[in-house]
Amino acid sequence: VEVKIEVVIPEKERSKEEMSPNGKASPLIYKVNGTARHYHLEEHPIASNPYHNPKDVVEASVCHVKDLENGQMREVDLGCGKALLIKESGEFHAVGHKCPHYGAPLVKGVLSKGRVRCPWHGACFNIGTGDIEDFPGLDSLPRFQVKIEKEKVYIRASKQALQTQRRTKMMAKCISLSNYNLSSTNVLIIGAGAAGLVCAETLRQEGFSDRIVMCTMDRHLPYDRPKLSKSMDSHPEQIALRPKEFFCTYDIEVLTEMQVAAVDVKSKIAVFKDGFKMEYNKLLIATGNTPKTLSCKGKEMENVFNIRTPEDANRVVKLATSKNVVIVGASFLGMEVAAYLAERAHSVSLVELEHVPFKKFFGERVGRAVMKMFENNRVKFYMQTEVSELREQEGKLKEVVLKSGKVLRADVCVVGVGAVPATGFLKQSGINIDSKGFIVVNKMMQTNIPGVFAAGDAVTFPLALRNNKKVNVPHWQMAHMHGRIAALNMLAHGTEISTVPYLWTAMFGKSIRYAGHGEGFDDVVIQGDLDELKFVAFYTKSDEVVAVASMNYDPIVSKVAEVLAAGRTIRKRDVDAVVFLSFRTGDMSWLTGKGT
């Protein structure tokens, strides 16, 4: 039996596979693109022959059909690139072999029920279509056609698709570009982070061809915000999620440096800070969080930073090089900044109220192991204290005074003490806001106001994983999914959110991966060696595993995420006998069983 693989939709080459898609990003201003006409994607059918140039096609024999058992994946080399060959339920499928997000090898991921999950950051792809089904990331995988002949497996593929390893899903765009009112839009998206961008892209992918306007207080087009603390010297064009040309091609307008001051939900009007007003039909609020500031004397001093923009991060790196840095707050941002600056600064000191970093999130034992790793890399901790004063000399920061009485030399101070939802402008709107300032939404990301949706860090939503408890999950993957669910329900699809939270942090070249929602955990079961920084931690509440974290144990977190996504329960007593054993052997058969 032969298997032939053929690319269905060839790609245009964009960025290097190890980076998120990016390009030169500059602000878009009000762009007159006319009144849209609705049309269906079928009006632009895919050509029956996807290869415009036969020279771009490669064909090679890669294996025997019996070489793969059901549930197995294999990277196959075509000479000019690789594909991922999959056998499930007796059928062969083939897609790109690298995750389009950061280039993780999908062969090391998790295959379950028609999709493969990335081992690094949890993105999921349909093995039949290549479409992205869970996030992070924006692009799908190239899909290859599989044919079986004479017991040998042949692959026929586009060289270009093999090299790019990514595919942008087909999108609609506005056709008629004249005579609409600049102050009116069908969809208005407040906020241009991951949630806002995925919402806009999903609308276009579903054939929506009316006007879409995104507005942001930022000066840049949407970018990879987690990189601000992990790769602080990145420039905006390096971390842009989409190039400027993408927004022009699909008529997604982005108004930069524009702040919404109020929303009138009765009249369906957003009022901007400069007085400009825009009518809308559907509204998405995806404003994210605002960093908290210090309340002590000297907080407004020069060289005291919240990391909010690429310019902030770049400035900190420049000022911190060979200087003394004090970081206030052992948050994800604070710890990542400390790790990034440890080799660049003369000294890095970290001030924290708790006695162990990440205690509430990862637990005390994991927190201590991480703290030891930082101390081994020259980061000095000052725990169970806080800042009482910032002192200056000749107009610049010179010292950080702690309530413990300790005085730290400081040329730069980075504040990472948490954030509050950026929802103050909604207080008089009638949109339901809880006591902490979060926007309350249902499973379809709808607020209490018809036609008004919310997504991202500023919302609380029902988490299926925790019996629909209303939670706030301020993480990159979740913002992507919120945006997609909101878009689908703007189009009345009736789609409910059911994703498993997945996040990661990177420090000193090591990553901690995390899946689930461990808030309120009462015990931590640890497998592996914390001192060697090779471990798996299972967070339990009563007898149930509610979250898992790991370092140097991929893809265990992605495997557990698939179990939780399937609606199955892992009990504390099963951690040793089932979960860890399945990781060691690679056996995933227990995913398809019944019960817990």
Coordinates of C-alpha atoms in Angstrom, one line a residue:
V1 CA 0.0 0.0 0.0
E2 CA 1.3 3.4 -1.0
V3 CA 0.5 6.7 0.8
K4 CA 0.7 9.8 -1.2
I5 CA 0.5 13.2 0.5
E6 CA -0.4 16.3 -1.4
V7 CA -0.7 19.9 -0.1
V8 CA -4.3 21.2 -0.4
I9 CA -3.6 24.9 0.0
P10 CA 0.0 26.1 -0.7
E11 CA 1.4 28.8 1.5
K12 CA 3.2 32.1 0.8
E13 CA 6.4 32.2 2.8
R14 CA 6.3 34.6 5.7
S15 CA 8.5 34.4 8.8
K16 CA 11.0 31.9 10.1
E17 CA 9.4 28.9 11.7
E18 CA 10.8 29.5 15.1
M19 CA 9.2 32.9 15.4
S20 CA 5.6 34.0 15.5
P21 CA 4.4 35.6 12.2
N22 CA 5.6 39.1 12.1
G23 CA 6.4 42.0 9.8
K24 CA 7.1 45.7 9.8
A25 CA 4.3 47.1 11.9
S26 CA 3.2 50.8 11.8
P27 CA 0.0 52.4 12.9
L28 CA -3.0 52.3 10.7
I29 CA -5.2 55.4 10.7
Y30 CA -8.9 55.7 9.7
K31 CA -9.1 54.0 6.4
V32 CA -12.0 54.6 4.1
N33 CA -12.7 51.1 2.7
G34 CA -16.3 51.4 1.8
T35 CA -19.6 49.7 2.5
A36 CA -19.2 45.9 2.6
R37 CA -21.2 43.5 0.6
H38 CA -21.8 40.0 2.1
Y39 CA -20.6 37.0 0.2
H40 CA -19.8 33.4 0.9
L41 CA -16.4 31.8 0.8
E42 CA -17.8 29.5 -1.9
E43 CA -17.6 32.4 -4.3
H44 CA -13.9 31.9 -4.3
P45 CA -13.4 28.1 -4.6
I46 CA -10.0 26.5 -4.3
A47 CA -8.6 25.4 -7.6
S48 CA -8.8 21.7 -8.3
N49 CA -5.1 21.7 -9.0
P50 CA -3.3 23.5 -6.1
Y51 CA 0.1 23.4 -7.8
H52 CA 0.6 26.4 -10.0
N53 CA 4.2 25.3 -10.7
P54 CA 5.0 21.6 -11.0
K55 CA 8.6 22.3 -10.2
D56 CA 7.5 23.2 -6.7
V57 CA 6.3 19.7 -6.0
V58 CA 8.3 16.9 -4.4
E59 CA 7.4 13.2 -4.1
A60 CA 9.2 10.6 -2.1
S61 CA 8.7 7.1 -0.6
V62 CA 8.9 7.3 3.2
C63 CA 7.7 4.0 4.8
H64 CA 5.6 0.9 4.5
V65 CA 1.9 1.2 5.4
K66 CA 2.3 -1.3 8.2
D67 CA 5.1 0.7 9.9
L68 CA 2.5 2.7 11.7
E69 CA 0.1 1.4 14.3
N70 CA -3.2 3.2 15.1
G71 CA -2.5 6.1 17.3
Q72 CA 1.1 6.6 16.1
M73 CA 2.8 9.6 14.6
R74 CA 6.0 9.8 12.6
E75 CA 8.1 12.6 11.1
V76 CA 8.8 11.7 7.5
D77 CA 11.6 13.4 5.5
L78 CA 11.0 14.4 1.9
G79 CA 14.5 15.7 1.2
C80 CA 13.5 19.4 1.2
G81 CA 11.4 19.3 4.3
K82 CA 9.4 17.1 6.7
A83 CA 5.7 16.2 7.2
L84 CA 3.9 14.6 10.1
L85 CA 2.3 11.3 9.2
I86 CA -0.5 10.1 11.5
K87 CA -2.5 6.9 11.6
E88 CA -5.7 6.9 13.6
S89 CA -8.7 4.6 13.4
G90 CA -7.2 2.9 10.4
E91 CA -6.8 6.1 8.4
F92 CA -3.8 8.0 7.4
H93 CA -3.5 11.8 7.7
A94 CA -0.6 14.1 7.1
V95 CA 0.0 17.7 8.2
G96 CA 2.9 20.1 8.9
H97 CA 5.3 18.7 11.5
K98 CA 6.0 21.9 13.4
C99 CA 3.6 23.9 15.5
P100 CA 3.2 27.3 13.8
H101 CA 3.3 29.1 17.1
Y102 CA 7.0 28.6 18.1
G103 CA 8.1 25.6 16.0
A104 CA 7.6 22.8 18.5
P105 CA 8.0 19.3 17.0
L106 CA 4.4 17.9 16.9
V107 CA 5.7 14.3 16.8
K108 CA 6.5 14.8 20.5
G109 CA 3.0 16.1 21.2
V110 CA -0.2 14.3 22.1
L111 CA -2.5 12.6 19.6
S112 CA -6.1 12.1 20.7
K113 CA -9.5 11.9 19.1
G114 CA -8.6 13.5 15.8
R115 CA -6.3 16.2 16.9
V116 CA -2.7 16.7 17.9
R117 CA -1.7 18.9 20.8
C118 CA 1.6 20.8 20.9
P119 CA 4.0 19.5 23.6
W120 CA 5.2 23.0 24.5
H121 CA 2.3 25.4 24.7
G122 CA -0.8 23.2 24.2
A123 CA -2.1 24.5 20.8
C124 CA -4.3 21.8 19.1
F125 CA -4.7 21.0 15.4
N126 CA -7.3 18.9 13.6
I127 CA -5.4 16.1 11.9
G128 CA -7.9 15.9 9.0
T129 CA -8.0 19.6 8.1
G130 CA -4.9 21.1 9.8
D131 CA -7.1 23.8 11.4
I132 CA -6.1 25.2 14.7
E133 CA -8.7 24.2 17.3
D134 CA -7.1 25.5 20.5
F135 CA -4.5 28.1 21.1
P136 CA -2.0 29.9 21.4
G137 CA -1.1 30.9 17.8
L138 CA -2.9 32.2 14.8
D139 CA -2.0 29.9 11.9
S140 CA -3.1 26.4 11.1
L141 CA -1.0 23.5 9.7
P142 CA -0.6 22.8 6.0
R143 CA -2.7 19.7 5.2
F144 CA -1.5 17.0 2.9
Q145 CA -3.6 14.6 0.9
V146 CA -3.0 10.9 1.7
K147 CA -3.2 8.1 -0.9
I148 CA -2.5 4.4 -0.4
E149 CA -0.9 2.3 -3.1
K150 CA 1.0 -1.0 -3.2
E151 CA 2.0 -1.1 0.5
K152 CA 4.4 1.8 0.3
V153 CA 3.9 5.3 1.6
Y154 CA 4.7 8.1 -0.8
I155 CA 4.4 11.8 -0.1
R156 CA 3.7 14.4 -2.7
A157 CA 3.9 17.9 -1.3
S158 CA 4.6 21.5 -2.2
K159 CA 8.2 22.5 -1.3
Q160 CA 6.9 25.9 -0.2
A161 CA 4.4 24.4 2.3
L162 CA 7.1 22.1 3.7
Q163 CA 9.4 25.0 4.3
T164 CA 6.8 27.4 5.9
Q165 CA 5.1 24.8 8.0
R166 CA 2.0 27.0 8.5
R167 CA -1.2 28.0 6.7
T168 CA -3.5 31.0 7.2
K169 CA -7.1 29.9 7.1
M170 CA -9.1 31.3 4.2
M171 CA -10.7 34.7 5.0
A172 CA -13.3 36.9 3.6
K173 CA -12.7 40.6 3.0
C174 CA -14.8 43.7 2.1
I175 CA -15.4 43.9 -1.6
S176 CA -17.3 47.2 -2.2
L177 CA -15.0 50.0 -0.9
S178 CA -17.0 53.2 -1.1
N179 CA -19.6 55.4 0.6
Y180 CA -19.8 54.4 4.2
N181 CA -19.8 56.6 7.3
L182 CA -16.4 56.8 9.0
S183 CA -18.2 57.0 12.4
S184 CA -20.1 53.7 12.0
T185 CA -19.0 50.1 12.0
N186 CA -20.6 46.7 12.2
V187 CA -18.1 45.3 14.7
L188 CA -16.1 47.4 17.1
I189 CA -13.3 45.7 19.1
I190 CA -11.9 47.7 22.0
G191 CA -8.4 46.3 22.6
A192 CA -5.9 44.9 20.1
G193 CA -4.3 42.1 22.1
A194 CA -4.7 38.4 21.3
A195 CA -8.4 38.3 22.1
G196 CA -9.2 41.2 19.8
L197 CA -7.1 40.0 16.9
V198 CA -8.4 36.4 17.1
C199 CA -12.0 37.7 17.2
A200 CA -11.4 39.8 14.0
E201 CA -9.7 36.9 12.2
T202 CA -12.4 34.4 13.2
L203 CA -15.1 36.7 11.8
R204 CA -13.3 36.9 8.5
Q205 CA -12.7 33.2 8.5
E206 CA -16.4 32.6 8.9
G207 CA -17.2 34.7 5.9
F208 CA -18.1 38.0 7.7
S209 CA -17.5 40.8 5.2
D210 CA -18.8 43.9 7.0
R211 CA -16.7 46.6 8.5
I212 CA -14.4 45.6 11.5
V213 CA -12.6 48.2 13.5
M214 CA -10.1 47.5 16.3
C215 CA -8.9 50.3 18.6
T216 CA -6.0 50.4 21.0
M217 CA -4.3 52.8 23.3
D218 CA -1.0 51.3 22.1
R219 CA 1.0 52.8 19.2
H220 CA 1.6 49.4 17.6
L221 CA -0.4 46.8 15.8
P222 CA -1.1 43.7 17.8
Y223 CA 2.0 42.0 19.1
D224 CA 3.2 39.1 21.2
R225 CA 2.9 40.7 24.7
P226 CA 4.4 37.7 26.7
K227 CA 7.7 38.4 25.0
L228 CA 8.0 41.8 26.7
S229 CA 9.3 40.1 29.8
K230 CA 10.9 36.9 28.2
S231 CA 12.8 38.6 25.4
M232 CA 13.0 42.2 26.5
D233 CA 15.2 43.6 23.7
S234 CA 12.7 42.6 21.0
H235 CA 11.5 45.4 18.7
P236 CA 7.9 45.8 17.7
E237 CA 8.3 44.6 14.2
Q238 CA 10.0 41.4 15.5
I239 CA 7.0 40.5 17.8
A240 CA 4.1 41.7 15.7
L241 CA 1.4 39.0 15.4
R242 CA 0.5 40.1 11.9
P243 CA 2.3 42.4 9.4
K244 CA 0.6 45.7 8.4
E245 CA -0.2 44.2 5.0
F246 CA -2.3 41.5 6.6
F247 CA -4.7 44.1 8.1
C248 CA -5.0 45.9 4.7
T249 CA -5.6 42.6 2.8
Y250 CA -8.5 41.6 5.0
D251 CA -9.9 45.0 5.7
I252 CA -9.4 44.9 9.5
E253 CA -9.0 48.5 10.5
V254 CA -6.8 49.3 13.5
L255 CA -7.0 52.7 15.2
T256 CA -3.8 53.1 17.2
E257 CA -3.4 55.5 20.2
M258 CA -7.1 55.7 20.6
Q259 CA -8.7 55.4 24.0
V260 CA -12.4 54.7 24.6
A261 CA -13.7 56.9 27.5
A262 CA -17.3 55.6 27.7
V263 CA -19.8 53.2 26.1
D264 CA -23.5 54.1 25.6
V265 CA -25.1 50.6 25.2
K266 CA -28.5 52.0 24.5
S267 CA -27.5 54.1 21.6
K268 CA -24.7 51.6 20.7
I269 CA -22.0 54.3 20.6
A270 CA -18.4 54.3 21.9
V271 CA -17.1 57.7 22.9
F272 CA -13.3 58.2 22.6
K273 CA -11.2 60.3 24.8
D274 CA -10.6 62.9 22.1
G275 CA -14.4 63.3 21.6
F276 CA -14.7 61.1 18.5
K277 CA -17.8 58.9 18.5
M278 CA -18.4 55.6 16.7
E279 CA -21.6 53.7 16.3
Y280 CA -21.5 49.9 16.4
N281 CA -23.7 46.9 15.9
K282 CA -21.7 44.4 17.8
L283 CA -19.1 45.2 20.5
L284 CA -16.2 43.2 21.9
I285 CA -14.4 44.6 25.0
A286 CA -10.9 43.2 25.3
T287 CA -9.1 45.9 27.2
G288 CA -7.0 43.6 29.3
N289 CA -5.4 44.7 32.6
T290 CA -3.6 47.9 33.9
P291 CA -0.5 47.3 35.9
K292 CA -0.6 48.3 39.6
T293 CA 1.9 50.9 40.7
L294 CA 3.7 51.4 44.0
S295 CA 2.1 53.7 46.6
C296 CA 5.3 54.8 48.3
K297 CA 7.3 58.0 48.1
G298 CA 9.2 58.4 44.8
K299 CA 7.0 56.1 42.7
E300 CA 6.8 58.6 39.9
M301 CA 10.6 58.9 39.7
E302 CA 12.6 58.5 36.5
N303 CA 13.8 54.9 35.9
V304 CA 10.9 53.3 37.7
F305 CA 9.0 51.1 35.2
N306 CA 5.9 49.0 34.6
I307 CA 6.6 46.8 31.6
R308 CA 3.6 47.6 29.3
T309 CA 5.1 48.3 25.9
P310 CA 8.1 47.2 23.8
E311 CA 9.5 50.7 24.4
D312 CA 9.3 50.0 28.2
A313 CA 11.1 46.7 27.9
N314 CA 13.8 48.1 25.5
R315 CA 14.4 51.0 27.8
V316 CA 14.8 48.8 30.9
V317 CA 17.4 46.6 29.1
K318 CA 19.4 49.6 28.0
L319 CA 19.4 51.2 31.5
A320 CA 20.0 48.0 33.4
T321 CA 23.1 46.8 31.5
S322 CA 26.0 46.6 34.0
K323 CA 23.8 48.5 36.5
N324 CA 21.9 47.7 39.7
V325 CA 18.3 46.5 39.2
V326 CA 15.6 46.1 41.8
I327 CA 12.4 44.2 40.9
V328 CA 9.4 44.6 43.1
G329 CA 7.1 41.6 43.0
A330 CA 7.8 37.9 42.3
S331 CA 5.0 37.7 39.8
F332 CA 5.4 35.9 36.4
L333 CA 6.5 39.3 34.9
G334 CA 8.9 40.1 37.8
M335 CA 10.5 36.7 37.8
E336 CA 10.9 36.6 34.0
V337 CA 12.4 40.1 34.0
A338 CA 14.8 39.1 36.7
A339 CA 15.9 36.0 34.7
Y340 CA 16.4 38.0 31.6
L341 CA 18.5 40.7 33.3
A342 CA 20.6 38.4 35.5
E343 CA 23.4 38.1 33.0
R344 CA 23.2 41.7 31.8
A345 CA 22.9 43.7 35.0
H346 CA 25.6 44.2 37.6
S347 CA 23.1 43.1 40.3
V348 CA 19.5 41.9 40.4
S349 CA 17.5 42.2 43.6
L350 CA 13.9 40.9 43.9
V351 CA 11.5 42.2 46.7
E352 CA 8.4 40.1 47.5
L353 CA 5.8 40.0 50.3
E354 CA 5.5 36.2 50.4
H355 CA 8.3 34.0 51.7
V356 CA 8.5 31.9 48.5
P357 CA 7.9 33.0 44.9
F358 CA 4.9 31.5 43.1
K359 CA 3.6 30.0 46.4
K360 CA -0.1 30.6 45.6
F361 CA 0.3 29.3 42.1
F362 CA 2.8 26.5 42.1
G363 CA 3.0 25.7 45.8
E364 CA 5.8 26.1 48.3
R365 CA 8.0 23.2 47.2
V366 CA 8.0 24.1 43.5
G367 CA 8.4 27.8 44.5
R368 CA 11.5 27.0 46.6
A369 CA 13.1 25.0 43.8
V370 CA 12.6 27.9 41.4
M371 CA 13.9 30.3 43.9
K372 CA 17.1 28.2 44.3
M373 CA 17.6 28.2 40.5
F374 CA 17.4 32.1 40.6
E375 CA 19.8 32.3 43.5
N376 CA 22.3 30.1 41.6
N377 CA 22.1 32.7 38.8
R378 CA 23.0 35.6 41.0
V379 CA 19.5 36.9 41.8
K380 CA 19.2 38.1 45.4
F381 CA 15.8 37.8 47.2
Y382 CA 14.4 40.0 49.9
M383 CA 11.3 38.2 51.0
Q384 CA 8.4 39.1 53.4
T385 CA 9.0 42.8 53.0
E386 CA 7.9 45.6 50.7
V387 CA 9.2 49.0 49.5
S388 CA 8.8 52.0 51.8
E389 CA 10.6 54.6 49.7
L390 CA 12.4 55.2 46.5
R391 CA 15.3 57.7 46.8
E392 CA 16.9 59.8 44.2
Q393 CA 20.2 61.5 43.6
E394 CA 20.5 64.3 41.1
G395 CA 17.0 63.5 39.8
K396 CA 17.5 59.8 39.2
L397 CA 16.7 56.7 41.2
K398 CA 19.6 55.8 43.5
E399 CA 18.2 53.6 46.3
V400 CA 15.2 51.4 47.2
V401 CA 14.4 51.5 50.9
L402 CA 12.6 48.4 52.3
K403 CA 10.2 48.3 55.3
S404 CA 12.6 45.8 56.8
G405 CA 15.2 48.6 57.0
K406 CA 17.4 47.3 54.2
V407 CA 18.6 49.8 51.6
L408 CA 19.3 48.5 48.1
R409 CA 21.4 50.3 45.5
A410 CA 19.2 50.8 42.4
D411 CA 19.7 52.4 39.0
V412 CA 16.5 50.8 37.6
C413 CA 13.4 49.6 39.3
V414 CA 10.8 47.3 37.6
V415 CA 7.4 47.0 39.3
G416 CA 5.5 43.7 38.9
V417 CA 3.0 43.7 41.7
G418 CA 0.0 42.6 39.8
A419 CA -2.7 44.3 37.7
V420 CA -6.3 45.4 37.8
P421 CA -8.9 45.0 34.9
A422 CA -8.9 48.0 32.6
T423 CA -12.7 48.5 32.9
G424 CA -13.1 51.8 34.7
F425 CA -14.6 53.4 31.6
L426 CA -17.6 51.0 31.8
K427 CA -18.7 51.9 35.4
Q428 CA -21.8 53.9 34.1
S429 CA -22.5 51.7 31.1
G430 CA -24.9 49.2 32.6
I431 CA -22.5 46.3 31.7
N432 CA -22.3 43.9 34.6
I433 CA -19.0 44.4 36.4
D434 CA -18.1 42.4 39.6
S435 CA -16.7 43.8 42.8
K436 CA -13.1 43.4 41.6
G437 CA -13.8 45.2 38.3
F438 CA -14.0 42.1 36.0
I439 CA -16.6 42.0 33.3
V440 CA -19.0 39.1 33.9
V441 CA -19.8 36.9 30.8
N442 CA -21.5 33.6 30.1
K443 CA -20.1 30.6 28.3
M444 CA -20.6 32.4 25.0
M445 CA -18.6 35.4 26.1
Q446 CA -21.7 37.5 26.2
T447 CA -22.3 40.2 28.8
N448 CA -25.7 41.1 30.2
I449 CA -26.2 43.5 27.3
P450 CA -27.3 42.1 24.0
G451 CA -24.7 42.5 21.3
V452 CA -21.9 43.2 23.8
F453 CA -19.2 40.6 24.3
A454 CA -16.0 40.6 26.4
A455 CA -12.9 38.6 26.3
G456 CA -9.4 38.3 27.7
D457 CA -7.8 39.3 31.0
A458 CA -10.6 41.6 32.0
V459 CA -13.4 39.0 32.3
T460 CA -14.7 36.3 34.6
F461 CA -16.3 33.4 32.8
P462 CA -17.7 29.9 33.6
L463 CA -14.9 27.3 33.5
A464 CA -16.3 23.9 32.5
L465 CA -13.3 22.2 34.1
R466 CA -14.3 23.5 37.5
N467 CA -18.1 22.9 37.3
N468 CA -18.7 26.2 35.6
K469 CA -17.2 28.2 38.5
K470 CA -16.8 31.9 37.4
V471 CA -13.0 32.5 37.2
N472 CA -10.5 34.9 35.8
V473 CA -7.7 33.3 33.8
P474 CA -5.3 36.1 32.6
H475 CA -3.2 34.1 30.2
W476 CA -2.3 34.2 26.6
Q477 CA -3.9 31.0 25.5
M478 CA -7.2 31.8 27.1
A479 CA -7.4 35.2 25.5
H480 CA -7.1 33.6 22.1
M481 CA -9.9 31.2 22.8
H482 CA -12.1 34.0 24.3
G483 CA -11.7 36.0 21.1
R484 CA -12.7 33.0 18.9
I485 CA -15.8 32.1 21.0
A486 CA -16.9 35.7 21.0
A487 CA -16.6 36.0 17.2
L488 CA -18.6 32.8 16.6
N489 CA -21.4 34.0 18.9
M490 CA -21.5 37.4 17.2
L491 CA -22.5 35.3 14.2
A492 CA -25.1 33.4 16.3
H493 CA -23.3 30.0 16.2
G494 CA -24.2 29.3 19.8
T495 CA -20.7 28.0 20.7
E496 CA -19.7 27.6 24.3
I497 CA -16.2 27.8 25.7
S498 CA -14.8 24.5 27.1
T499 CA -11.0 24.9 26.7
V500 CA -8.5 23.8 29.4
P501 CA -6.3 26.7 30.6
Y502 CA -2.7 26.2 29.5
L503 CA 0.2 28.5 30.3
W504 CA 4.0 28.6 30.5
T505 CA 6.9 30.6 31.8
A506 CA 10.5 30.6 30.6
M507 CA 13.5 31.4 32.9
F508 CA 17.2 30.7 32.4
G509 CA 16.5 28.6 29.4
K510 CA 14.0 26.4 31.3
S511 CA 10.2 26.3 30.9
I512 CA 7.5 25.5 33.4
R513 CA 4.3 24.3 31.7
Y514 CA 1.0 24.3 33.4
A515 CA -2.5 23.1 32.5
G516 CA -5.8 23.2 34.5
H517 CA -7.0 25.6 37.1
G518 CA -5.4 25.0 40.5
E519 CA -7.0 27.8 42.5
G520 CA -7.7 26.6 46.0
F521 CA -5.6 23.4 45.7
D522 CA -5.0 21.7 49.0
D523 CA -2.2 19.3 48.2
V524 CA 0.6 18.9 45.7
V525 CA 1.8 15.4 44.5
I526 CA 5.3 15.7 43.0
Q527 CA 7.0 13.1 40.8
G528 CA 10.6 13.5 39.8
D529 CA 13.5 15.5 41.3
L530 CA 12.9 19.2 42.3
D531 CA 16.6 19.7 42.9
E532 CA 17.4 18.6 39.4
L533 CA 14.6 20.8 38.1
K534 CA 13.0 17.7 36.4
F535 CA 9.6 17.2 37.9
V536 CA 5.8 16.9 37.5
A537 CA 3.5 18.5 40.1
F538 CA -0.1 17.5 40.4
Y539 CA -2.4 20.0 42.2
T540 CA -5.3 18.4 44.0
K541 CA -8.5 19.6 45.6
S542 CA -10.0 16.9 47.9
D543 CA -9.3 13.8 45.8
E544 CA -9.3 15.3 42.3
V545 CA -6.4 16.6 40.2
V546 CA -7.3 20.1 39.1
A547 CA -4.0 21.2 37.6
V548 CA -0.5 20.0 36.6
A549 CA 2.8 21.7 36.2
S550 CA 6.1 20.3 34.9
M551 CA 9.7 21.2 34.1
N552 CA 11.8 19.0 31.7
Y553 CA 9.0 16.4 31.5
D554 CA 7.3 17.2 28.1
P555 CA 4.7 16.3 27.0
I556 CA 3.1 15.3 30.3
V557 CA 1.3 18.6 30.7
S558 CA -0.2 18.3 27.2
K559 CA -1.2 14.7 28.0
V560 CA -3.0 15.7 31.2
A561 CA -4.6 18.7 29.3
E562 CA -6.1 16.2 26.8
V563 CA -7.5 14.0 29.7
L564 CA -9.1 17.1 31.2
A565 CA -10.4 18.3 27.8
A566 CA -12.1 14.9 27.4
G567 CA -14.1 15.5 30.5
R568 CA -12.3 12.8 32.4
T569 CA -11.2 12.9 36.1
I570 CA -7.8 12.1 37.5
R571 CA -7.8 11.1 41.1
K572 CA -5.0 11.6 43.5
R573 CA -4.6 7.9 44.0
D574 CA -4.2 7.4 40.2
V575 CA -1.3 9.8 39.7
D576 CA 1.3 7.1 40.2
A577 CA -0.5 4.2 38.7
V578 CA -2.0 5.8 35.6
V579 CA -0.7 9.2 34.6
F580 CA 3.0 8.8 35.3
L581 CA 3.0 5.3 33.8
S582 CA 1.3 6.5 30.7
F583 CA 3.9 9.2 30.3
R584 CA 6.8 6.8 30.7
T585 CA 5.4 4.2 28.2
G586 CA 3.7 6.6 25.8
D587 CA 0.4 4.7 26.2
M588 CA -2.6 7.0 25.8
S589 CA -5.2 4.2 25.6
W590 CA -6.7 5.2 29.0
L591 CA -7.9 8.4 27.4
T592 CA -10.6 6.5 25.5
G593 CA -11.9 4.5 28.4
K594 CA -15.1 5.2 30.3
G595 CA -15.4 6.6 33.8
T596 CA -12.5 8.2 35.6

